[in-house]
């Protein structure tokens, strides 16, 4: 640009030196109404504030302002990972299917994976597809580490990346919350032993806590399901919200909190002795009675907590039984502790040949199961000890057995915790009633152990030349889900209220008279003051009515709004307003720089 050009356009000269954006030169397509298919507040606001646009179910474009938030959240995540010694790399999104077939969870994971058919697939090749789109990266990082790291001297290592994941979710919904394609930070730690792995685990827990705090997001770390692993080295970072897909169980008195999938309560006393037999085992006819509720009704009147409920499941193709109290529900995730890769409820066709009866008349009294040899096990929930003597199906359609004593009569492989905890049950530690709330999972830390390292042969040699599998951990943060969780947690009737550190821009300078040179000049001055104090600034220079500008300002929710123009400008003042507050301050232009710089520095300090 020539010098004449600059001189005839006020403000252009300064523009060349600063990074602030003009609304007219970026693209923020705000909407007055929210599209009909957006159900929850955050999804509506992401669309209305012009942050994302939908391509298809679970597929979204990050619009310019949305992309800025993604980048800011990613950067905060990167800083906290780096601070704890994790090392960034980037792995391919497309994986050869062999990596998954050779791994420990192919049968469980294949349903969620998008498969990419190779051009030559089918021509005399194996039936399996050649490539899959990565839903996560254990199957890539473990073989990599196996070839690259062989000595204890090179451990510990924790590798992470921030990138796109692909999952064929059964029910993609709520915008970025459960998408088919989403951005995740995933990390994988490798250690010489359990003790060292726990150190790595705790570092990640600390990084996550710091990260979510910097995002302005209130999270609770809850104990999570570990499948067969057991122990408490799995925590999910949860954002309490009625629209969440998870339930968290917690007790304020003891500080206990766990995902419902893993939660236990203290309803069964630890020292509970088996009840003495109440009487002689007795069969009775129950024609047409196939539910707990029906047996509880007249003329039988057997209370649900005096009944045994027998469920048939298939675990990796083999049937197994779960016995609960009639009043209890199975928590399906708890079946993970049994070691099956895949499990599901059995169909009536699968049940009858094994049990000898249809659902509704099933039981586990010794000698009544038609084909016990077919079973992979009979697993009883601890709480059936509270029944002591009860009623169960006779494995003969239309018949039940009463005076069934747990210790004397039931055929059981082992006891475990399989029931779903209910609100109000006593916390195991404090005895106080447990509470349950909905929550959104934004992050997960997990001590994996040696499941992957053994399968892929990721071993190291110690100082005695002995070889051991590396002890691994994996750690995920949903970057795009976090973005939406922030909006879900921080909004009001008018729009988003961005926390300082993740706002697409932190300061919005609203020019009410963009045609007026004095207004435009003052806007630049305010923007420069904010920017020199470290803020990202957006100037609303659009030729829109003030009402439109204020509505949009509230909707896109930048933390600090400075308004220039109209009568105020003639009086030598501008307006200063935090998005989170209703208060509008009038500030003298003479005090602009000092006021703005102090405010920006204070906001950054608090964030
Ligand atoms: P969920 O139970 O919600 O399906 P997950 O247990 O499958 O989550 P992980 O495999 O542990 O999740 O992934 C790590 C993080 O990635 C999760 O904590 C979540 O924040 C995010 N995430 C997982 N699936 C999705 C998805 N479909 N869309 C957006 N984010 C997701
Ligand atoms: Mg999932």
Coordinates of C-alpha atoms and ligand atoms in Angstrom, one line a residue:
X1 CA 0.0 0.0 0.0
X2 CA 1.2 3.5 -0.8
X3 CA 1.6 6.3 1.7
X4 CA -1.3 8.2 0.2
X5 CA -3.5 5.3 0.6
X6 CA -2.8 5.1 4.3
X7 CA -3.3 8.8 4.9
X8 CA -6.7 8.9 3.3
X9 CA -8.0 6.0 5.4
X10 CA -7.9 6.8 9.1
X11 CA -6.8 4.0 11.2
X12 CA -5.3 1.9 8.5
X13 CA -1.8 2.8 9.6
X14 CA -2.4 1.5 13.1
X15 CA -4.1 -1.5 11.7
X16 CA -0.9 -2.6 10.0
X17 CA 0.8 -2.8 13.4
X18 CA -1.8 -4.7 15.4
X19 CA -3.5 -8.1 15.2
X20 CA -7.0 -7.2 16.2
X21 CA -9.8 -8.4 13.9
X22 CA -12.6 -6.5 12.4
X23 CA -16.0 -8.2 12.5
X24 CA -16.5 -7.2 8.9
X25 CA -13.3 -9.0 7.9
X26 CA -13.9 -12.3 9.6
X27 CA -17.0 -14.4 9.4
X28 CA -19.4 -14.8 12.4
X29 CA -22.8 -15.8 11.0
X30 CA -25.0 -15.3 14.0
X31 CA -28.6 -16.6 14.0
X32 CA -31.7 -15.1 15.7
X33 CA -33.4 -18.4 16.0
X34 CA -31.9 -21.8 16.8
X35 CA -32.3 -24.5 14.2
X36 CA -35.0 -27.0 15.1
X37 CA -32.8 -30.0 15.6
X38 CA -30.7 -28.4 18.3
X39 CA -32.0 -29.7 21.6
X40 CA -29.7 -28.5 24.3
X41 CA -28.6 -24.9 25.3
X42 CA -25.0 -25.3 24.3
X43 CA -25.8 -26.9 20.9
X44 CA -28.2 -24.1 20.1
X45 CA -25.7 -21.5 21.2
X46 CA -22.8 -23.0 19.1
X47 CA -25.0 -22.7 16.1
X48 CA -26.5 -19.3 16.9
X49 CA -23.2 -17.7 17.8
X50 CA -21.8 -18.9 14.4
X51 CA -19.2 -21.2 16.0
X52 CA -20.1 -24.4 14.1
X53 CA -22.2 -25.5 11.2
X54 CA -23.6 -29.0 10.6
X55 CA -22.5 -31.1 7.7
X56 CA -24.4 -34.3 8.7
X57 CA -25.2 -36.2 11.9
X58 CA -22.2 -35.9 14.2
X59 CA -20.2 -33.9 11.6
X60 CA -19.4 -30.3 12.1
X61 CA -17.4 -27.5 10.5
X62 CA -15.6 -25.2 12.9
X63 CA -16.4 -21.8 11.7
X64 CA -13.6 -19.1 12.2
X65 CA -14.6 -18.1 15.7
X66 CA -15.2 -21.8 16.7
X67 CA -11.8 -22.7 15.4
X68 CA -10.2 -20.1 17.5
X69 CA -11.7 -21.7 20.6
X70 CA -10.6 -25.1 19.5
X71 CA -7.1 -23.7 19.1
X72 CA -7.1 -22.0 22.4
X73 CA -8.3 -25.0 24.3
X74 CA -5.8 -27.2 22.5
X75 CA -3.0 -24.8 23.5
X76 CA -4.0 -24.8 27.1
X77 CA -4.1 -28.6 27.0
X78 CA -0.7 -28.7 25.3
X79 CA 0.8 -26.4 28.0
X80 CA -0.4 -28.5 30.9
X81 CA 0.7 -31.8 29.2
X82 CA 4.1 -30.3 28.5
X83 CA 4.4 -29.1 32.1
X84 CA 4.0 -32.7 33.3
X85 CA 6.7 -33.9 31.0
X86 CA 4.5 -35.4 28.2
X87 CA 5.9 -35.3 24.7
X88 CA 3.9 -34.3 21.7
X89 CA 3.8 -36.3 18.4
X90 CA 1.2 -36.9 15.7
X91 CA 0.1 -40.4 14.6
X92 CA -1.8 -41.2 11.4
X93 CA -5.6 -41.0 11.4
X94 CA -5.8 -44.1 9.1
X95 CA -4.6 -47.4 10.6
X96 CA -3.8 -50.6 8.9
X97 CA -6.5 -53.0 10.2
X98 CA -3.8 -55.5 11.3
X99 CA -2.8 -53.3 14.1
X100 CA -6.3 -53.7 15.5
X101 CA -6.7 -57.4 14.7
X102 CA -3.4 -58.0 16.5
X103 CA -4.5 -56.0 19.5
X104 CA -6.4 -57.1 22.6
X105 CA -9.8 -55.6 21.8
X106 CA -10.6 -56.1 18.1
X107 CA -13.9 -57.8 18.7
X108 CA -15.1 -55.2 21.1
X109 CA -13.8 -52.2 19.1
X110 CA -14.6 -53.1 15.5
X111 CA -18.3 -52.0 15.7
X112 CA -17.3 -48.4 16.5
X113 CA -14.7 -48.1 13.8
X114 CA -15.2 -46.7 10.3
X115 CA -13.5 -49.0 7.9
X116 CA -11.9 -47.7 4.8
X117 CA -12.1 -50.2 1.9
X118 CA -8.9 -50.4 0.0
X119 CA -9.2 -50.1 -3.8
X120 CA -8.0 -53.7 -4.2
X121 CA -10.1 -55.2 -1.4
X122 CA -12.0 -58.3 -2.2
X123 CA -9.7 -59.5 -5.0
X124 CA -8.4 -62.6 -3.4
X125 CA -7.7 -60.7 -0.2
X126 CA -8.9 -61.4 3.3
X127 CA -12.5 -60.4 4.0
X128 CA -11.5 -57.8 6.5
X129 CA -11.1 -54.2 5.4
X130 CA -7.5 -53.1 5.0
X131 CA -7.7 -49.8 6.9
X132 CA -9.7 -48.3 9.7
X133 CA -10.2 -44.7 10.8
X134 CA -8.6 -44.4 14.2
X135 CA -11.0 -44.1 17.2
X136 CA -8.0 -44.0 19.6
X137 CA -4.4 -44.9 19.3
X138 CA -3.2 -47.7 21.7
X139 CA -2.9 -50.0 18.7
X140 CA -0.5 -47.6 17.0
X141 CA 1.6 -46.2 19.8
X142 CA 2.3 -49.6 21.5
X143 CA 4.0 -51.2 18.4
X144 CA 5.8 -47.9 17.8
X145 CA 7.2 -47.9 21.4
X146 CA 8.0 -51.6 21.1
X147 CA 10.4 -51.0 18.2
X148 CA 11.8 -47.7 19.5
X149 CA 12.3 -48.3 23.2
X150 CA 14.1 -51.4 24.6
X151 CA 15.9 -50.3 27.7
X152 CA 14.8 -49.1 31.2
X153 CA 17.1 -46.1 30.5
X154 CA 14.6 -44.7 28.1
X155 CA 11.7 -45.0 30.5
X156 CA 9.4 -43.4 31.6
X157 CA 7.9 -41.8 28.5
X158 CA 4.5 -40.3 27.9
X159 CA 3.5 -39.4 24.3
X160 CA 0.5 -37.3 23.4
X161 CA -1.2 -35.9 20.4
X162 CA -4.1 -33.6 19.7
X163 CA -6.1 -34.7 16.7
X164 CA -9.2 -36.0 15.1
X165 CA -10.8 -39.3 16.2
X166 CA -13.5 -41.2 14.3
X167 CA -16.2 -43.3 15.9
X168 CA -19.3 -44.7 14.4
X169 CA -21.4 -43.8 17.5
X170 CA -24.8 -45.5 17.7
X171 CA -26.5 -42.2 18.6
X172 CA -24.5 -39.1 17.6
X173 CA -26.2 -36.2 19.2
X174 CA -26.1 -32.8 21.0
X175 CA -23.7 -31.3 18.5
X176 CA -20.0 -31.7 19.4
X177 CA -20.9 -33.7 22.6
X178 CA -21.2 -37.0 20.8
X179 CA -19.9 -36.7 17.3
X180 CA -18.8 -39.1 14.7
X181 CA -15.6 -37.1 14.2
X182 CA -14.2 -35.2 17.1
X183 CA -11.0 -33.7 18.5
X184 CA -9.2 -35.5 21.3
X185 CA -6.0 -35.1 23.2
X186 CA -4.8 -38.7 23.8
X187 CA -1.7 -39.6 25.8
X188 CA 0.0 -42.9 26.5
X189 CA 2.5 -43.5 29.3
X190 CA 5.1 -46.3 29.5
X191 CA 6.8 -47.2 32.7
X192 CA 9.0 -49.8 34.2
X193 CA 6.6 -51.0 36.9
X194 CA 3.3 -50.3 38.7
X195 CA 4.8 -47.9 41.1
X196 CA 6.3 -45.8 38.3
X197 CA 3.0 -46.1 36.3
X198 CA 1.1 -44.6 39.3
X199 CA 3.5 -41.6 39.3
X200 CA 2.7 -41.1 35.6
X201 CA -1.0 -41.5 36.3
X202 CA -1.0 -38.9 39.1
X203 CA 0.9 -36.4 36.9
X204 CA -1.9 -36.7 34.3
X205 CA -4.5 -36.3 36.9
X206 CA -2.8 -33.1 38.0
X207 CA -2.5 -31.9 34.4
X208 CA -6.2 -32.5 33.8
X209 CA -7.2 -30.6 36.9
X210 CA -5.0 -27.7 35.9
X211 CA -6.3 -27.8 32.3
X212 CA -10.0 -27.8 33.1
X213 CA -9.5 -25.1 35.7
X214 CA -7.8 -22.9 33.1
X215 CA -10.7 -23.6 30.7
X216 CA -13.0 -22.1 33.4
X217 CA -14.8 -25.4 33.6
X218 CA -15.9 -26.9 36.9
X219 CA -15.2 -30.6 36.9
X220 CA -15.3 -33.5 39.4
X221 CA -12.9 -36.4 39.1
X222 CA -14.9 -39.5 39.8
X223 CA -13.8 -43.2 40.1
X224 CA -14.6 -44.9 36.9
X225 CA -15.1 -48.5 35.6
X226 CA -11.9 -50.3 35.0
X227 CA -13.3 -53.5 33.4
X228 CA -11.3 -56.5 34.5
X229 CA -8.5 -54.4 36.0
X230 CA -10.1 -53.4 39.4
X231 CA -8.5 -50.9 41.6
X232 CA -9.1 -47.2 41.6
X233 CA -6.7 -46.1 38.9
X234 CA -9.3 -44.9 36.5
X235 CA -10.9 -41.5 36.9
X236 CA -13.3 -39.6 34.7
X237 CA -13.4 -35.8 34.7
X238 CA -17.1 -34.9 34.8
X239 CA -19.0 -31.7 34.3
X240 CA -22.3 -31.9 36.2
X241 CA -25.1 -31.1 33.8
X242 CA -28.7 -32.4 33.4
X243 CA -27.9 -33.1 29.7
X244 CA -25.0 -35.5 30.5
X245 CA -24.9 -39.1 29.3
X246 CA -23.4 -40.4 32.6
X247 CA -24.6 -40.6 36.2
X248 CA -22.3 -39.8 39.0
X249 CA -22.8 -41.1 42.5
X250 CA -21.4 -39.0 45.3
X251 CA -21.4 -38.3 49.0
X252 CA -20.7 -34.8 50.3
X253 CA -19.8 -36.2 53.8
X254 CA -17.1 -38.6 52.7
X255 CA -16.0 -37.0 49.4
X256 CA -16.8 -40.3 47.6
X257 CA -17.7 -39.9 43.9
X258 CA -17.9 -42.6 41.2
X259 CA -19.4 -43.2 37.9
X260 CA -22.7 -45.1 38.4
X261 CA -21.1 -47.9 36.3
X262 CA -18.6 -48.5 39.1
X263 CA -20.4 -47.1 42.2
X264 CA -21.0 -49.2 45.2
X265 CA -23.1 -48.6 48.3
X266 CA -23.0 -49.9 51.8
X267 CA -26.4 -51.7 51.8
X268 CA -24.8 -55.1 52.5
X269 CA -23.0 -55.1 55.8
X270 CA -19.4 -56.4 55.4
X271 CA -19.9 -58.9 58.3
X272 CA -23.3 -60.2 57.2
X273 CA -23.5 -63.9 57.9
X274 CA -25.4 -66.3 55.6
X275 CA -29.0 -66.8 56.9
X276 CA -30.0 -70.1 58.3
X277 CA -32.3 -72.2 56.2
X278 CA -35.9 -71.2 56.9
X279 CA -37.6 -74.3 55.9
X280 CA -37.9 -77.1 53.3
X281 CA -37.5 -76.2 49.7
X282 CA -40.9 -76.3 48.1
X283 CA -42.1 -76.0 44.5
X284 CA -45.4 -74.2 43.8
X285 CA -47.4 -73.6 40.6
X286 CA -47.3 -70.0 39.2
X287 CA -49.1 -70.3 35.9
X288 CA -48.6 -67.3 33.7
X289 CA -46.4 -65.5 36.2
X290 CA -43.3 -64.3 34.5
X291 CA -42.3 -61.0 36.2
X292 CA -41.1 -60.0 39.6
X293 CA -44.1 -57.6 39.9
X294 CA -46.6 -60.3 39.1
X295 CA -45.2 -62.6 41.8
X296 CA -45.3 -59.7 44.2
X297 CA -49.1 -59.4 43.6
X298 CA -52.0 -61.5 44.8
X299 CA -52.3 -64.4 45.5
X300 CA -48.5 -65.0 45.8
X301 CA -47.5 -61.7 47.6
X302 CA -43.7 -62.4 47.5
X303 CA -42.1 -59.0 48.0
X304 CA -39.5 -58.2 45.3
X305 CA -36.7 -58.0 47.9
X306 CA -37.6 -61.6 48.8
X307 CA -37.2 -62.9 45.2
X308 CA -34.1 -63.9 43.3
X309 CA -33.8 -62.5 39.8
X310 CA -31.9 -64.8 37.4
X311 CA -30.6 -63.2 34.2
X312 CA -28.9 -65.0 31.3
X313 CA -26.1 -63.3 29.4
X314 CA -23.8 -64.3 26.6
X315 CA -20.1 -63.7 27.2
X316 CA -17.9 -64.1 24.1
X317 CA -20.5 -66.6 22.8
X318 CA -21.0 -68.6 26.0
X319 CA -24.1 -68.2 28.3
X320 CA -23.6 -67.2 31.9
X321 CA -26.0 -66.3 34.7
X322 CA -26.3 -63.3 37.0
X323 CA -28.4 -63.6 40.2
X324 CA -29.7 -60.4 41.8
X325 CA -32.4 -59.5 44.3
X326 CA -35.8 -59.1 42.6
X327 CA -35.9 -55.5 43.7
X328 CA -32.4 -54.7 42.1
X329 CA -31.3 -53.8 38.6
X330 CA -28.3 -55.1 36.9
X331 CA -25.5 -52.5 36.2
X332 CA -24.4 -53.9 32.9
X333 CA -21.0 -52.3 32.9
X334 CA -20.1 -54.2 36.1
X335 CA -20.1 -57.4 34.0
X336 CA -16.8 -56.1 32.6
X337 CA -15.2 -57.4 35.8
X338 CA -15.9 -61.0 34.6
X339 CA -13.2 -60.8 31.8
X340 CA -15.4 -61.2 28.7
X341 CA -14.6 -59.0 25.7
X342 CA -18.2 -58.8 24.6
X343 CA -21.4 -59.5 26.5
X344 CA -25.1 -59.1 25.9
X345 CA -28.4 -60.3 27.2
X346 CA -29.2 -63.8 25.8
X347 CA -32.3 -64.2 23.6
X348 CA -35.2 -66.5 24.7
X349 CA -34.0 -69.0 22.0
X350 CA -30.6 -69.1 23.6
X351 CA -32.0 -69.4 27.1
X352 CA -34.4 -72.3 27.0
X353 CA -32.0 -75.1 25.9
X354 CA -29.6 -74.2 28.7
X355 CA -32.1 -73.5 31.5
X356 CA -35.0 -75.8 30.6
X357 CA -37.5 -72.9 30.9
X358 CA -38.4 -69.5 29.4
X359 CA -37.5 -66.2 31.1
X360 CA -39.8 -65.7 34.0
X361 CA -39.3 -69.1 35.5
X362 CA -35.5 -69.2 35.8
X363 CA -33.4 -69.9 38.9
X364 CA -30.1 -71.4 40.0
X365 CA -31.2 -73.9 42.6
X366 CA -28.8 -76.9 42.5
X367 CA -30.0 -79.6 40.1
X368 CA -32.7 -77.6 38.4
X369 CA -30.7 -76.2 35.5
X370 CA -31.1 -78.3 32.4
X371 CA -27.6 -78.0 31.0
X372 CA -25.3 -76.5 33.6
X373 CA -22.2 -77.6 31.7
X374 CA -23.0 -75.1 29.0
X375 CA -22.6 -72.2 31.4
X376 CA -19.5 -70.0 31.7
X377 CA -20.4 -69.3 35.3
X378 CA -23.1 -68.3 37.7
X379 CA -22.4 -64.9 39.3
X380 CA -24.3 -63.6 42.3
X381 CA -24.6 -60.1 43.5
X382 CA -23.6 -59.7 47.2
X383 CA -27.0 -58.3 48.0
X384 CA -28.8 -61.6 47.6
X385 CA -27.4 -62.4 51.0
X386 CA -29.9 -59.9 52.3
X387 CA -32.7 -62.1 51.0
X388 CA -31.4 -65.1 52.9
X389 CA -34.4 -67.3 52.1
X390 CA -36.4 -66.4 49.1
X391 CA -38.3 -67.4 46.0
X392 CA -36.9 -68.2 42.6
X393 CA -37.9 -69.8 39.3
X394 CA -37.8 -73.6 39.1
X395 CA -36.5 -73.8 35.6
X396 CA -39.8 -75.3 34.6
X397 CA -42.3 -73.0 32.9
X398 CA -45.1 -71.9 35.4
X399 CA -43.3 -73.1 38.6
X400 CA -41.3 -71.4 41.3
X401 CA -39.5 -72.6 44.4
X402 CA -39.8 -71.1 47.9
X403 CA -37.7 -71.4 51.1
X404 CA -34.7 -71.1 48.8
X405 CA -31.7 -70.6 51.1
X406 CA -28.7 -68.8 49.5
X407 CA -26.0 -70.9 51.1
X408 CA -27.8 -74.3 51.1
X409 CA -29.6 -74.3 47.8
X410 CA -28.1 -71.9 45.2
X411 CA -25.6 -73.1 42.6
X412 CA -23.1 -70.1 42.4
X413 CA -19.6 -69.7 40.9
X414 CA -18.8 -66.5 42.8
X415 CA -20.1 -63.4 44.4
X416 CA -19.5 -59.9 43.0
X417 CA -20.9 -56.4 42.8
X418 CA -23.4 -56.3 39.9
X419 CA -26.3 -54.2 41.1
X420 CA -27.1 -50.6 40.3
X421 CA -26.7 -48.2 43.2
X422 CA -29.8 -46.2 44.0
X423 CA -30.0 -42.6 45.3
X424 CA -30.3 -42.5 49.1
X425 CA -28.5 -45.8 49.8
X426 CA -25.8 -45.4 52.5
X427 CA -22.3 -44.3 51.4
X428 CA -19.9 -47.2 52.3
X429 CA -17.6 -44.9 54.3
X430 CA -19.8 -42.3 56.0
X431 CA -23.2 -44.1 56.0
X432 CA -24.7 -40.9 54.7
X433 CA -27.2 -41.1 51.8
X434 CA -25.6 -41.2 48.4
X435 CA -26.7 -38.6 45.8
X436 CA -26.9 -39.1 42.0
X437 CA -26.5 -36.5 39.4
X438 CA -26.2 -36.4 35.6
X439 CA -22.8 -35.4 34.2
X440 CA -20.8 -35.0 31.0
X441 CA -17.5 -36.9 30.7
X442 CA -14.8 -34.5 29.4
X443 CA -11.7 -36.5 30.2
X444 CA -10.5 -39.9 31.4
X445 CA -7.3 -41.1 32.9
X446 CA -6.7 -44.8 33.0
X447 CA -3.9 -47.1 34.2
X448 CA -3.9 -49.8 31.6
X449 CA -1.3 -52.1 33.0
X450 CA 0.3 -54.6 30.6
X451 CA -2.7 -55.5 28.4
X452 CA -1.3 -53.8 25.3
X453 CA 2.4 -54.2 26.0
X454 CA 2.1 -57.9 26.4
X455 CA 0.0 -58.3 23.3
X456 CA 2.3 -56.2 21.2
X457 CA 5.5 -57.3 22.9
X458 CA 6.4 -53.8 24.2
X459 CA 9.1 -55.0 26.6
X460 CA 12.2 -53.4 28.1
X461 CA 15.3 -54.9 29.7
X462 CA 16.3 -53.8 33.2
X463 CA 19.8 -53.3 34.6
X464 CA 20.1 -57.1 35.1
X465 CA 19.3 -57.7 31.5
X466 CA 15.9 -59.1 32.5
X467 CA 13.0 -58.4 30.2
X468 CA 9.6 -57.1 31.4
X469 CA 6.4 -55.7 29.7
X470 CA 6.1 -52.0 30.1
X471 CA 3.3 -50.8 32.3
X472 CA 1.0 -48.4 30.4
X473 CA -1.5 -45.7 31.1
X474 CA -3.8 -43.9 28.7
X475 CA -5.4 -40.5 29.0
X476 CA -8.0 -38.8 26.9
X477 CA -9.5 -35.3 26.8
X478 CA -12.4 -34.5 24.5
X479 CA -11.2 -31.1 23.2
X480 CA -14.3 -30.5 21.1
X481 CA -16.6 -31.9 23.8
X482 CA -14.9 -29.6 26.3
X483 CA -15.6 -26.6 24.1
X484 CA -19.3 -27.4 24.2
X485 CA -19.2 -28.3 27.9
X486 CA -17.9 -24.8 28.6
X487 CA -20.8 -23.3 26.7
X488 CA -23.3 -25.6 28.5
X489 CA -21.9 -24.5 31.8
X490 CA -21.5 -20.8 31.1
X491 CA -24.4 -19.1 29.4
X492 CA -27.6 -17.1 30.1
X493 CA -30.8 -16.3 28.2
X494 CA -28.9 -13.9 25.9
X495 CA -26.0 -16.1 24.9
X496 CA -22.6 -17.5 25.8
X497 CA -20.5 -16.2 28.6
X498 CA -16.9 -17.2 27.7
X499 CA -14.4 -17.7 30.4
X500 CA -11.4 -15.5 29.7
X501 CA -8.8 -18.1 28.5
X502 CA -11.0 -19.9 26.0
X503 CA -12.9 -17.0 24.5
X504 CA -12.5 -16.6 20.7
X505 CA -11.5 -13.0 21.5
X506 CA -11.4 -11.6 24.9
X507 CA -12.5 -8.0 24.2
X508 CA -15.2 -6.7 21.9
X509 CA -15.0 -3.1 20.9
X510 CA -18.4 -2.1 19.6
X511 CA -18.3 0.9 17.2
X512 CA -21.8 2.3 17.1
X513 CA -20.8 4.9 14.4
X514 CA -18.4 3.1 12.1
X515 CA -18.9 6.0 9.5
X516 CA -17.6 8.5 12.1
X517 CA -13.9 9.0 12.0
X518 CA -13.6 10.0 15.7
X519 CA -15.5 6.9 16.8
X520 CA -13.4 4.7 14.6
X521 CA -10.2 6.3 16.0
X522 CA -11.3 5.9 19.6
X523 CA -12.1 2.2 18.9
X524 CA -8.6 1.6 17.7
X525 CA -7.2 3.3 20.7
X526 CA -9.2 1.1 23.1
X527 CA -8.4 -2.0 21.1
X528 CA -4.7 -1.2 21.2
X529 CA -4.8 -0.6 24.9
X530 CA -6.5 -4.0 25.4
X531 CA -4.1 -5.7 23.0
X532 CA -1.0 -4.3 24.5
X533 CA -2.2 -5.7 27.9
X534 CA -2.3 -9.1 26.3
X535 CA -5.9 -9.5 25.1
X536 CA -7.3 -10.7 21.8
X537 CA -9.6 -8.0 20.4
X538 CA -12.5 -8.0 18.0
X539 CA -13.9 -4.7 16.7
X540 CA -17.5 -4.7 15.6
X541 CA -17.2 -2.3 12.7
X542 CA -20.4 -3.4 10.9
X543 CA -22.9 -0.9 9.7
X544 CA -25.7 -2.4 11.8
X545 CA -28.2 -0.9 14.2
X546 CA -27.0 -0.6 17.9
X547 CA -29.7 -3.1 18.9
X548 CA -28.4 -5.7 16.5
X549 CA -24.8 -5.1 17.7
X550 CA -25.7 -5.5 21.4
X551 CA -27.7 -8.6 20.8
X552 CA -24.8 -10.2 18.9
X553 CA -22.4 -9.1 21.5
X554 CA -24.3 -10.9 24.2
X555 CA -24.8 -13.9 22.0
X556 CA -21.1 -14.4 21.0
X557 CA -20.3 -13.7 24.7
X558 CA -16.8 -12.2 24.6
X559 CA -15.8 -11.4 28.2
X560 CA -15.3 -7.6 28.0
X561 CA -17.3 -5.2 25.9
X562 CA -16.2 -1.6 25.2
X563 CA -18.8 0.5 23.4
X564 CA -17.9 3.7 21.5
X565 CA -20.2 6.2 19.8
X566 CA -23.4 8.1 20.0
X567 CA -24.0 10.7 22.8
X568 CA -21.2 9.2 25.0
X569 CA -18.6 10.1 22.5
X570 CA -19.7 13.7 22.5
X571 CA -19.5 13.7 26.3
X572 CA -16.0 12.2 26.2
X573 CA -16.9 8.8 27.5
X574 CA -17.2 5.1 26.4
X575 CA -19.0 2.2 28.0
X576 CA -17.3 -0.6 29.8
X577 CA -19.2 -3.8 30.5
X578 CA -18.3 -7.4 31.5
X579 CA -20.4 -10.0 29.8
X580 CA -20.9 -11.8 33.1
X581 CA -22.3 -8.7 34.8
X582 CA -25.3 -6.4 34.2
X583 CA -23.4 -3.3 35.3
X584 CA -22.4 -0.7 32.6
X585 CA -19.7 1.7 33.6
X586 CA -19.1 5.0 31.9
X587 CA -15.4 5.7 31.6
X588 CA -13.8 9.0 30.6
X589 CA -11.8 8.7 27.4
X590 CA -8.8 10.3 29.2
X591 CA -8.8 7.2 31.5
X592 CA -9.3 4.7 28.8
X593 CA -5.8 3.2 28.6
X594 CA -5.3 2.8 32.3
X595 CA -8.7 1.4 32.9
X596 CA -8.6 -1.1 30.1
X597 CA -5.0 -2.3 30.7
X598 CA -5.8 -2.8 34.4
X599 CA -9.0 -4.7 33.6
X600 CA -7.3 -7.0 31.1
X601 CA -4.4 -7.8 33.4
X602 CA -6.7 -8.5 36.3
X603 CA -8.9 -10.8 34.1
X604 CA -5.8 -12.7 32.9
X605 CA -4.5 -13.0 36.4
X606 CA -7.8 -14.4 37.7
X607 CA -8.2 -16.9 34.8
Ligands
LIG1 P1 -18.3 -41.9 26.2 O1 -18.5 -42.8 27.3 O2 -18.8 -40.5 26.4 O3 -18.6 -42.5 24.9 P2 -15.6 -42.8 26.0 O4 -15.5 -43.6 27.3 O5 -15.9 -43.6 24.8 O6 -16.7 -41.7 26.2 P3 -12.8 -42.3 25.7 O7 -12.6 -43.3 24.7 O8 -12.2 -42.4 27.1 O9 -14.4 -41.9 25.8 O10 -12.3 -40.9 25.0 C1 -11.7 -39.8 25.7 C2 -12.6 -38.6 25.7 O11 -13.0 -38.3 24.3 C3 -13.9 -38.7 26.4 O12 -13.6 -38.4 27.8 C4 -14.7 -37.6 25.8 O13 -14.5 -36.3 26.3 C5 -14.2 -37.6 24.3 N1 -15.2 -38.4 23.5 C6 -15.4 -39.7 23.4 N2 -16.3 -40.0 22.5 C7 -16.7 -38.8 21.9 C8 -17.6 -38.4 20.9 N3 -18.3 -39.4 20.2 N4 -17.7 -37.1 20.6 C9 -17.0 -36.2 21.2 N5 -16.2 -36.5 22.2 C10 -16.0 -37.8 22.5
LIG2 MG1 -17.6 -43.8 23.8

